[in-house]
Coordinates of C-alpha atoms in Angstrom, one line a residue:
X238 CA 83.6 110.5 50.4
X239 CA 80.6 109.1 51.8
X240 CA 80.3 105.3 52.6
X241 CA 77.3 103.8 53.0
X242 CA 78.0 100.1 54.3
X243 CA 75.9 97.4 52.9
X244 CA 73.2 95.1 54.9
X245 CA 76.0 92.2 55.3
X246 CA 78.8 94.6 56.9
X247 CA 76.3 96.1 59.7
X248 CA 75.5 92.8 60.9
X249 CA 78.8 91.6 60.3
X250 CA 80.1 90.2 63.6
X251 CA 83.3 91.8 64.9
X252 CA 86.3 89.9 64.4
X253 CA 87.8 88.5 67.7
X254 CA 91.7 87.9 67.9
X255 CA 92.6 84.9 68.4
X256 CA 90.0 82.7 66.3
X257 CA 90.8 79.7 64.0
X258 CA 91.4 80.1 60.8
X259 CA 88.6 77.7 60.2
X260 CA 86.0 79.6 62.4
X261 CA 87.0 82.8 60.3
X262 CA 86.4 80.9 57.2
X263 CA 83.1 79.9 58.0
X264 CA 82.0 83.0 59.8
X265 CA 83.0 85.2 56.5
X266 CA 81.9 82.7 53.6
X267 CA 85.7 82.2 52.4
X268 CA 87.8 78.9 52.5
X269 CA 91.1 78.9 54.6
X270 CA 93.5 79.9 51.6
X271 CA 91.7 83.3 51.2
X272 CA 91.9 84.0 55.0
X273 CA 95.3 83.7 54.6
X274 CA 95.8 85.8 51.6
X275 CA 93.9 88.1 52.8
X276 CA 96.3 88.4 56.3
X277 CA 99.1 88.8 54.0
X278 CA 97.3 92.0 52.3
X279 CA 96.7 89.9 48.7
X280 CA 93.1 90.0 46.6
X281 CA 92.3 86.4 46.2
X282 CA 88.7 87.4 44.8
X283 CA 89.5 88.3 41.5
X284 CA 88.2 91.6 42.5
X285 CA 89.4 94.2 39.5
X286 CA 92.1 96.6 41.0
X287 CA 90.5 100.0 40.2
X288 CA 87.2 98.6 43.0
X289 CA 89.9 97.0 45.6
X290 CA 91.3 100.8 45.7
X291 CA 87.7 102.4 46.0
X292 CA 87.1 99.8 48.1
X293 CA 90.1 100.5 50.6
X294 CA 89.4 104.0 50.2
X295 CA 86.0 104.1 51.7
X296 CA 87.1 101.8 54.2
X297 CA 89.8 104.4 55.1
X298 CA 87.3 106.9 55.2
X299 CA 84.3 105.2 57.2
X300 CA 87.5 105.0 59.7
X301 CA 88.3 108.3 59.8
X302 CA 84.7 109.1 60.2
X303 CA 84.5 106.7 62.9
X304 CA 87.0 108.2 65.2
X305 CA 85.7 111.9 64.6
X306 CA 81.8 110.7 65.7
X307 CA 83.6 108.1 68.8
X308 CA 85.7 111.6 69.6
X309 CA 82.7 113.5 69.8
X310 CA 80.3 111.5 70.9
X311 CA 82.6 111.3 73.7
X312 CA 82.9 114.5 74.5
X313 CA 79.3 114.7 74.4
X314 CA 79.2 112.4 77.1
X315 CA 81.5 114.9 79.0
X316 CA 79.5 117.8 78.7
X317 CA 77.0 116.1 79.8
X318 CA 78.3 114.8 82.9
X319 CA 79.4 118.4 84.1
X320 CA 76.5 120.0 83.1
X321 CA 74.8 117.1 85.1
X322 CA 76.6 117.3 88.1
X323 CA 76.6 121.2 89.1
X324 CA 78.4 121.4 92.7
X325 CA 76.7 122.8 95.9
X326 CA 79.3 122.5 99.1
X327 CA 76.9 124.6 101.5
X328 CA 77.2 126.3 104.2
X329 CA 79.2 123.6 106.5
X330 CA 82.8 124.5 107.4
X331 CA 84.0 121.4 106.0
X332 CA 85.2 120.8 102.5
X333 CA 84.8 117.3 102.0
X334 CA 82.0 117.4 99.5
X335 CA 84.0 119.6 97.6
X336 CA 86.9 117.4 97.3
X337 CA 85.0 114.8 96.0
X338 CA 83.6 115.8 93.4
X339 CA 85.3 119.2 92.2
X340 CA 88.5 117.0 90.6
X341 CA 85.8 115.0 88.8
X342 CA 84.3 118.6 87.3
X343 CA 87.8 120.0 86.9
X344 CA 89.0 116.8 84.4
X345 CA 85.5 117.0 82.6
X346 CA 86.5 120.9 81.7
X347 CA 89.9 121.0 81.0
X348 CA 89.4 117.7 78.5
X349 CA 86.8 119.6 77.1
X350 CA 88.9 122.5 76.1
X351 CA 91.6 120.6 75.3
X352 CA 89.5 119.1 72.7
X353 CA 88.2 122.0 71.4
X354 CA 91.3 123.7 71.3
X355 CA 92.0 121.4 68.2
X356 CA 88.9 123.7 65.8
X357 CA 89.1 126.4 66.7
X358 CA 88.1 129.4 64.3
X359 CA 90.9 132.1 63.3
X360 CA 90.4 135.4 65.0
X361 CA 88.8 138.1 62.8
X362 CA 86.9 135.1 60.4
X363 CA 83.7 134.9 61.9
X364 CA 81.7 133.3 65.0
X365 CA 84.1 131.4 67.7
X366 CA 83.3 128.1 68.4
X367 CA 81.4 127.9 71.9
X368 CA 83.3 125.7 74.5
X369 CA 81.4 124.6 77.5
X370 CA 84.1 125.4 80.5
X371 CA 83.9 125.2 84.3
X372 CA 84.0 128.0 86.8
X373 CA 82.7 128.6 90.6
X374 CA 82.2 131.4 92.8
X375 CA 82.4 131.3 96.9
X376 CA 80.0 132.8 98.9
X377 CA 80.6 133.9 102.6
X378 CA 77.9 133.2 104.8
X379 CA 77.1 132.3 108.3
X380 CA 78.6 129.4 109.2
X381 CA 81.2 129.4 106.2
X382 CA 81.2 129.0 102.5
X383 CA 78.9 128.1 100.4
X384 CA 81.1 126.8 97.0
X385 CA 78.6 126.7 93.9
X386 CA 80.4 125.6 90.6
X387 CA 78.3 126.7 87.1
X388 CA 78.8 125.4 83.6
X389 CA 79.9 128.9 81.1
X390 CA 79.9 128.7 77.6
X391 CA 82.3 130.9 75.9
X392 CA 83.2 132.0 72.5
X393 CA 86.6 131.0 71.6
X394 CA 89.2 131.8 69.0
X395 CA 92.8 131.1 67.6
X396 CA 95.6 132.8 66.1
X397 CA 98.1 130.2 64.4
X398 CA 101.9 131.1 65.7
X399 CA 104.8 129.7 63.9
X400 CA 105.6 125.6 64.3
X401 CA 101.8 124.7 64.5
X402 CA 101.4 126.9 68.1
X403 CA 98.8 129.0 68.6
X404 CA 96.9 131.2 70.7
X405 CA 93.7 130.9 72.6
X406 CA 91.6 134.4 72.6
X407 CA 87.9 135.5 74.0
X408 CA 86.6 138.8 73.2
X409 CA 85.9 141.3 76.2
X410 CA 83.2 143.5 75.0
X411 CA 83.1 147.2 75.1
X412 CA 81.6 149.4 77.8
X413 CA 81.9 151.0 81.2
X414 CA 83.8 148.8 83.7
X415 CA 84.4 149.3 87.8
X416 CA 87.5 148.8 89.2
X417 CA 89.2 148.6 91.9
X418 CA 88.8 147.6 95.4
X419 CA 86.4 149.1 98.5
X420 CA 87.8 150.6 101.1
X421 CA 86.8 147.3 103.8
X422 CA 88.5 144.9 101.4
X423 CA 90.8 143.1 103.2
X424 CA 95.0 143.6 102.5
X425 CA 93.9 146.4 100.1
X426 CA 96.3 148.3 103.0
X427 CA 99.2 146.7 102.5
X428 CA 101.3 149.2 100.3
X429 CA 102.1 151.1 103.1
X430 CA 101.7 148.7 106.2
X431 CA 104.2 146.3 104.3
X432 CA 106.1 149.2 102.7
X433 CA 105.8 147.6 99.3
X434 CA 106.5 150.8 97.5
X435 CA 107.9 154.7 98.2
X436 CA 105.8 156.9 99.1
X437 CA 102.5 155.3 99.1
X438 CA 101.3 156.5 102.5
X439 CA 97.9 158.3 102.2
X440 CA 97.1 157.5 98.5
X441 CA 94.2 154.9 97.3
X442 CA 96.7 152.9 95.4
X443 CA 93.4 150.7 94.2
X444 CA 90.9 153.4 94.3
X445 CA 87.3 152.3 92.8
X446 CA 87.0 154.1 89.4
X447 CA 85.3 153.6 85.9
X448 CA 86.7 153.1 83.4
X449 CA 85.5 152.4 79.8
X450 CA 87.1 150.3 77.2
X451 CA 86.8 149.8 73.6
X452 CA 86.3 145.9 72.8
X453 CA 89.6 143.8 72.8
X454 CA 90.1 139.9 72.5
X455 CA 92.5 138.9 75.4
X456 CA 94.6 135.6 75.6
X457 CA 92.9 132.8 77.5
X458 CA 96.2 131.6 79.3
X459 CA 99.1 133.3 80.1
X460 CA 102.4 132.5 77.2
X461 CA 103.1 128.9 77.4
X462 CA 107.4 128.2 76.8
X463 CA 106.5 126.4 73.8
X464 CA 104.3 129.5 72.4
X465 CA 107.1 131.8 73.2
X466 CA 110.0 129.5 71.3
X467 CA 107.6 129.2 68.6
X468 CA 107.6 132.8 67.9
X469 CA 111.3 133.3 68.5
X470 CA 112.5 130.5 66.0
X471 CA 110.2 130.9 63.7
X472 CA 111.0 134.5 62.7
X473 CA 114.0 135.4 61.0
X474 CA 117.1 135.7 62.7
X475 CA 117.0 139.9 62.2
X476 CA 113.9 139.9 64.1
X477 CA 114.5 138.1 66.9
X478 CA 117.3 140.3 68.5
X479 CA 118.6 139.1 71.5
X480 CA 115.3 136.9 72.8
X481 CA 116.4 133.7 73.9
X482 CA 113.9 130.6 72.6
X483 CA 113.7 129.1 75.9
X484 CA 114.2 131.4 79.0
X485 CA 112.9 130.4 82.4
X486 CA 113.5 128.6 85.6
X487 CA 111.0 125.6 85.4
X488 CA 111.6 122.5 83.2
X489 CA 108.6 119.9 82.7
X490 CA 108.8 117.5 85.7
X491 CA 106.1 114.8 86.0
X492 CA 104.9 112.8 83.0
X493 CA 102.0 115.1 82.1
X494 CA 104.3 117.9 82.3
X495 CA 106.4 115.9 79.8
X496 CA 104.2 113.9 77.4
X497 CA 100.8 115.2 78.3
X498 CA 101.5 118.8 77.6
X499 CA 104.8 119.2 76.7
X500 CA 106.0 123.1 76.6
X501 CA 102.8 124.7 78.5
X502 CA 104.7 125.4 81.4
X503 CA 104.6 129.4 81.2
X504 CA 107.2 130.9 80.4
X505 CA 108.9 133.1 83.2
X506 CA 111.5 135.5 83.6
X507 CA 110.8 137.1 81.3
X508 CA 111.4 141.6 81.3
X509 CA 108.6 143.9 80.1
X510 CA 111.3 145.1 77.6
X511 CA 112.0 141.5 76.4
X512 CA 108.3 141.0 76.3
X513 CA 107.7 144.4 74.1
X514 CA 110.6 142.8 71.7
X515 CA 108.8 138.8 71.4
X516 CA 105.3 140.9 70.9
X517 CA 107.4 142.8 68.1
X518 CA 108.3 140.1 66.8
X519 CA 105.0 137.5 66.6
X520 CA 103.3 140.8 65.2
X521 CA 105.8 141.2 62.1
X522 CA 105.5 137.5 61.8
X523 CA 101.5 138.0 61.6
X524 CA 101.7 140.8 58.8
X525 CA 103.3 138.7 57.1
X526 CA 101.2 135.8 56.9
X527 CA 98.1 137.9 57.0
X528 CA 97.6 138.4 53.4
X529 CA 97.7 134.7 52.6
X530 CA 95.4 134.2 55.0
X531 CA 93.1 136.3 53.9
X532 CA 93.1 135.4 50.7
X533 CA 91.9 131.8 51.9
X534 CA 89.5 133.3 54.1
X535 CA 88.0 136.9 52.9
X536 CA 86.2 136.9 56.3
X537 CA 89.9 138.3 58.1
X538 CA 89.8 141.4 56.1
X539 CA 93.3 143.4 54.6
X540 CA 94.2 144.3 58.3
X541 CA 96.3 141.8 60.3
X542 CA 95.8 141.8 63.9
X543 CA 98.5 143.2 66.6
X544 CA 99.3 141.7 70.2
X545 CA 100.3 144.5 72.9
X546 CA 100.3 144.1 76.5
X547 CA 96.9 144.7 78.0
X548 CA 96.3 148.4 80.1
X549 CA 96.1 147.6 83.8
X550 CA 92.2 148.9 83.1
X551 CA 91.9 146.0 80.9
X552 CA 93.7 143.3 82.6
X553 CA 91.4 143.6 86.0
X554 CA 88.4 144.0 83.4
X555 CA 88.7 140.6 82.2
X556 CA 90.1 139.0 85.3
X557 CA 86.6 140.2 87.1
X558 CA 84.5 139.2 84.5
X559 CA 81.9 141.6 85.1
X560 CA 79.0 142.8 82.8
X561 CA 79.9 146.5 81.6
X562 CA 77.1 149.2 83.2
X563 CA 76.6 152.4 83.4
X564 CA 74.6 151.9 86.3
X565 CA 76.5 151.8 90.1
X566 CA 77.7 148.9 89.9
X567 CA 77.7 146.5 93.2
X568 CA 80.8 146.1 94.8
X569 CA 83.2 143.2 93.3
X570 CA 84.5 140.3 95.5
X571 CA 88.5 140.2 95.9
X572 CA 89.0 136.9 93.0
X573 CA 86.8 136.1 90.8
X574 CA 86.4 133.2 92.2
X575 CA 84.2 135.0 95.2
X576 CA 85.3 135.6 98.7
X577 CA 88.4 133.3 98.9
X578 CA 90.9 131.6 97.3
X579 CA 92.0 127.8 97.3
X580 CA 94.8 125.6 96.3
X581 CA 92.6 123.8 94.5
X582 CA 91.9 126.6 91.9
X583 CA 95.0 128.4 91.4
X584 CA 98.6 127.8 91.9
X585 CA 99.9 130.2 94.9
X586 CA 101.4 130.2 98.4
X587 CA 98.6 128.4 100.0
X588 CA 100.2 128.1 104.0
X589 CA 98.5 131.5 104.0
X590 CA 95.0 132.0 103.8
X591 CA 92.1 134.8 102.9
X592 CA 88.9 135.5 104.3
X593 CA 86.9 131.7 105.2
X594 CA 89.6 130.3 103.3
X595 CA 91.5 127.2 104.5
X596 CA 95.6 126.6 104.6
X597 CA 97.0 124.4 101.9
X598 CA 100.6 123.8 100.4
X599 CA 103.4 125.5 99.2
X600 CA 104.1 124.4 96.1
X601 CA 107.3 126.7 94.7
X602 CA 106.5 125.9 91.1
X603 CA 103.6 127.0 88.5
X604 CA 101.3 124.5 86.5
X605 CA 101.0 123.9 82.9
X606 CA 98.3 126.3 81.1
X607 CA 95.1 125.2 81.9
X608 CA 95.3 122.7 84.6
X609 CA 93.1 123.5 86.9
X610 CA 90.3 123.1 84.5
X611 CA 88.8 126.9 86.0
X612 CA 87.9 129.2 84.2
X613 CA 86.3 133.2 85.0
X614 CA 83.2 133.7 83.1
X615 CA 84.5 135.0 80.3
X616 CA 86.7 131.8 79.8
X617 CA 90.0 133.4 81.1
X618 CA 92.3 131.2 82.5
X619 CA 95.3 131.6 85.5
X620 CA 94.1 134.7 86.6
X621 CA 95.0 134.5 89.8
X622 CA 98.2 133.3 91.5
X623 CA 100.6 131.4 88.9
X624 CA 102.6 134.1 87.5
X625 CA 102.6 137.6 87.7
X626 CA 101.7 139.2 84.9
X627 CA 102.9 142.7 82.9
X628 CA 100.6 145.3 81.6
X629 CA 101.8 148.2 79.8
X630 CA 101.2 151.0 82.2
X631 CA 104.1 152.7 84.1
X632 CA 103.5 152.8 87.9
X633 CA 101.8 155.5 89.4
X634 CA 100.7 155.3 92.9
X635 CA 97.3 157.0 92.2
X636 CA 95.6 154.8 89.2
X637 CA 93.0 157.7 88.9
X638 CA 95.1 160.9 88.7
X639 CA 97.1 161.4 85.0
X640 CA 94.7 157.8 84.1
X641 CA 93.2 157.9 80.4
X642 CA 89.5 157.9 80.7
X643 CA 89.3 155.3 78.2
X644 CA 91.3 152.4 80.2
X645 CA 94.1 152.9 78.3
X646 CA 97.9 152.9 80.3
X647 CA 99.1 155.2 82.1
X648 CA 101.9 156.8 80.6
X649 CA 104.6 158.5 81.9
X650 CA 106.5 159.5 85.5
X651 CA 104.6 160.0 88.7
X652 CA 105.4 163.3 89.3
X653 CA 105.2 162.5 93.1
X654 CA 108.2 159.7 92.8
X655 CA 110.7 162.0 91.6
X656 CA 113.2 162.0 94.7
X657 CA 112.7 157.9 93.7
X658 CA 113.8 158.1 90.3
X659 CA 114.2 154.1 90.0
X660 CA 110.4 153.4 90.8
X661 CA 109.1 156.2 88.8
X662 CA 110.7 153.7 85.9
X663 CA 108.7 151.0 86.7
X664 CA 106.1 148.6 85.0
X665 CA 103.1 147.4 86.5
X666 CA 102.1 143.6 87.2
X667 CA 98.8 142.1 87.5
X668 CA 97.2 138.8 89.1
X669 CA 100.2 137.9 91.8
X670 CA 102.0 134.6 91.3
X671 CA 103.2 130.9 92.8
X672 CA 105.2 133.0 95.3
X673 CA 102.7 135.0 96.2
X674 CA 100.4 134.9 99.3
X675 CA 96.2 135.3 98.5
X676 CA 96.2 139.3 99.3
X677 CA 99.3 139.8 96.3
X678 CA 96.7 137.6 93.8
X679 CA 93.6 139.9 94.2
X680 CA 91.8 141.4 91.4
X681 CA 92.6 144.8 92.3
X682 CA 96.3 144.4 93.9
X683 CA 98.8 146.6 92.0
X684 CA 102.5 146.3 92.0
X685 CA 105.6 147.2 90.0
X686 CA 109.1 146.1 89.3
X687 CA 111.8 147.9 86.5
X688 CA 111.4 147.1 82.9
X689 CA 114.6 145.1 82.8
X690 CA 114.2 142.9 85.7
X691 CA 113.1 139.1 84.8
X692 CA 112.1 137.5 88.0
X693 CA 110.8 133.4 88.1
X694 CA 107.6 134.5 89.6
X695 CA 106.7 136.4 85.9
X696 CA 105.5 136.1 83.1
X697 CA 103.0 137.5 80.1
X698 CA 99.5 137.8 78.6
X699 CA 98.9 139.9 76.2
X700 CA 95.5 141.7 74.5
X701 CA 94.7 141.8 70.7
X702 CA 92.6 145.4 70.2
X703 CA 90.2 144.6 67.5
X704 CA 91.0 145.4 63.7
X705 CA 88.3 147.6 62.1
X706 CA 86.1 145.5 60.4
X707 CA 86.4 141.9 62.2
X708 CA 83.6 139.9 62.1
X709 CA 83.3 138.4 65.8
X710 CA 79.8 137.7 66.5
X711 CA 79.7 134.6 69.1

């Protein structure tokens, strides 16, 4: 409905709480009895019913459309500020620039997402709605780091989960992607010096490689606990097998944890065989719904979309954030985040430090999804540190020996673990964790645990490969 308010209304001053009835009486043109009347919700201008109702009506609605222009006027104002206030730190060893203003930044982003994350499109039905989001790259150079932080604008999408959840997705587009680490990166050594794993003296466990993928929409943030019970009590009782609703160590602590954004802790401790079984699950609850869906939005097409675990080729793809060439490409820094990492951008075991990097806290617990209001630049969140993450690829020592040329996993024993029987079982994990020192939470850092084992330090994000036919133009 629209509302167009009349002359007398605009200028109408706005009623102040505590005034006289007598002042309101002659401020508004009425005598006392109707200021009364009207306080106790009565119509003591003989005004016909049917017009009070219209009346109320568009009332109700110039409200309503009051609050939507305030809420986005407002964020507006938000964008503005953190597109006005880009952040240089230099080349100085000190970070006190950067402490004062990156928190500023970090609340303009994450409240911008937040917001946005409330209209957001459904995956497959058209163009995602472009969120303004906050990343930053460090640069070594003489002297220390220079910290630059850069407004990216970012397609995003949903797909509705059971109980009103949903997911967050950005598309990774198609092409030829490096990955992998050079031989002078630092810690890239450490399978062997630290005896990680068997048998991994001698081999390039994160050789550099190509690798070219098919397009694929990947989940912003790792699973939240309140995603994953979603799923699991919202599917019938035969489909959920033995998942448990809320598995996990951590439990919301502070307020914001608790009324802020209840349930987006991530969900930990959770297996790669568990995590196979919810996937299983949320994807027969998707078929499902699909054809209702589509109905309401012919856009989706006849094909419902299907969550899998990403390919290690994929998952280190999207954390880098890198523009697919065919051209040699220039070598990639350890995080996306540049040279370093900082306990300001991710959630890991900050007493230990990488490259210029400086020593921080310890703080034996992961953050809700989204908190540090950082993004890569394809939007991706948590990337590094927070919890480790499962891909679908057995582990294999050598990622380019037995690899699929098109970045799909790696299936299969490594031929070369067979006197080690229980790590040629094993699964691989990406990104590193809370537990985790900076070298375990590089881009290219590879490790492995046994499909059963559900550890605090672990958790899940998994890839949508696009349905033929999905309209996803940004």
């Amino acid at each position: 409905m629209k509302f167009n308010a009349p002359d007398y209304v605009r200028s109408m001053a706005p009623y102040q709480a505590g005034k006289p009835i007598s002042e309101l009486a002659r401020e508004y043109g009425l005598n006392e009895a109707d200021i009364v009347k009207l306080a106790s919700n009565e119509n003591p201008l003989g005004m016909p019913e049917s017009a009070m109702k219209a009346m109320l009506a568009a009332a109700g609605e110039l409200e309503r459309m009051s609050e939507e222009l305030i809420a986005r006027s407002r964020q507006d104002l938000v964008e503005q500020e953190l597109r006005r206030r880009p952040s240089d730190s230099g080349t100085a060893p000190g970070w006190k620039e950067h402490d004062a203003l990156l928190p500023l930044l970090q609340g303009a982003s994450r409240g911008l997402q937040l917001a946005a994350s409330a209209d957001l499109p459904p995956l497959g039905s058209g163009p995602g709605r472009v969120v303004p989001m906050l990343t930053l790259t460090a640069h070594e150079e003489e002297g220390g780091l220079r910290i630059r932080t850069e407004v990216v604008t970012t397609a995003v999408w949903k797909l509705p989960l059971p109980s009103g959840e949903q997911l967050e997705l950005v598309v990774v587009e198609g092409g030829d992607y490096e990955i992998g680490s050079p031989s002078e990166e630092v810690s890239r050594s450490v399978y062997a010096e630290q005896h990680l794993r068997q048998k991994c003296e001698g081999v390039d466990v994160e050789a550099l490689r190509k690798v070219r993928l098919r397009s694929y929409a990947m989940v912003r943030h790792p699973i939240s606990q309140a995603q994953w019970r979603a799923v699991v009590e919202g599917v019938a009782p035969d489909q959920r097998g033995q998942l448990e609703a809320s598995p996990g160590t951590f439990r919301e602590e502070d307020c914001w944890e608790r009324y802020g954004q209840p349930g987006a802790l991530p969900v930990d401790s959770v297996s790669w065989n568990k995590c196979q079984q919810w996937l299983e699950a949320l994807n027969g609850w998707l078929a499902c719904q699909w054809p209702q869906w589509a109905e309401e939005n012919p856009g989706l097409g006849s094909q419902a979309v299907q969550l899998a675990l990403p390919s290690e080729s994929q998952w280190e793809a999207a954390c880098r954030a890198e523009e697919a060439s065919s051209a040699e490409a220039p070598e990639s820094p350890p995080f996306h985040f540049g040279a370093t990492l900082d306990a300001s951008w991710a959630r890991y075991d900050a007493t230990y430090t990488y490259g210029r990097g400086r020593r921080g806290d310890y703080r034996k617990r992961p953050v809700p999804i989204g908190f540090f209001g950082l993004v890569n630049r394809w939007g991706l969140a948590e990337m590094h540190g927070q919890l480790a993450e499962w891909c679908a690829d057995q582990w294999h020592r050598d990622p380019v020996s037995g690899a699929p040329r098109d970045g799909s996993a790696i299936e299969g024993p490594d031929p070369g673990l067979s006197e080690v029987p229980g790590e040629q079982a094993m699964k691989l994990l990406r990104g590193g964790s809370w537990i985790n020192s900076p070298p375990f939470a590089r881009a290219a850092f590879r490790y492995c645990i046994h499909p059963d084992a559900g550890a605090n330090h672990v958790g899940v994000r998994p890839c949508c490969l696009l349905p033929p036919g999905s309209l996803l133009g940004s």
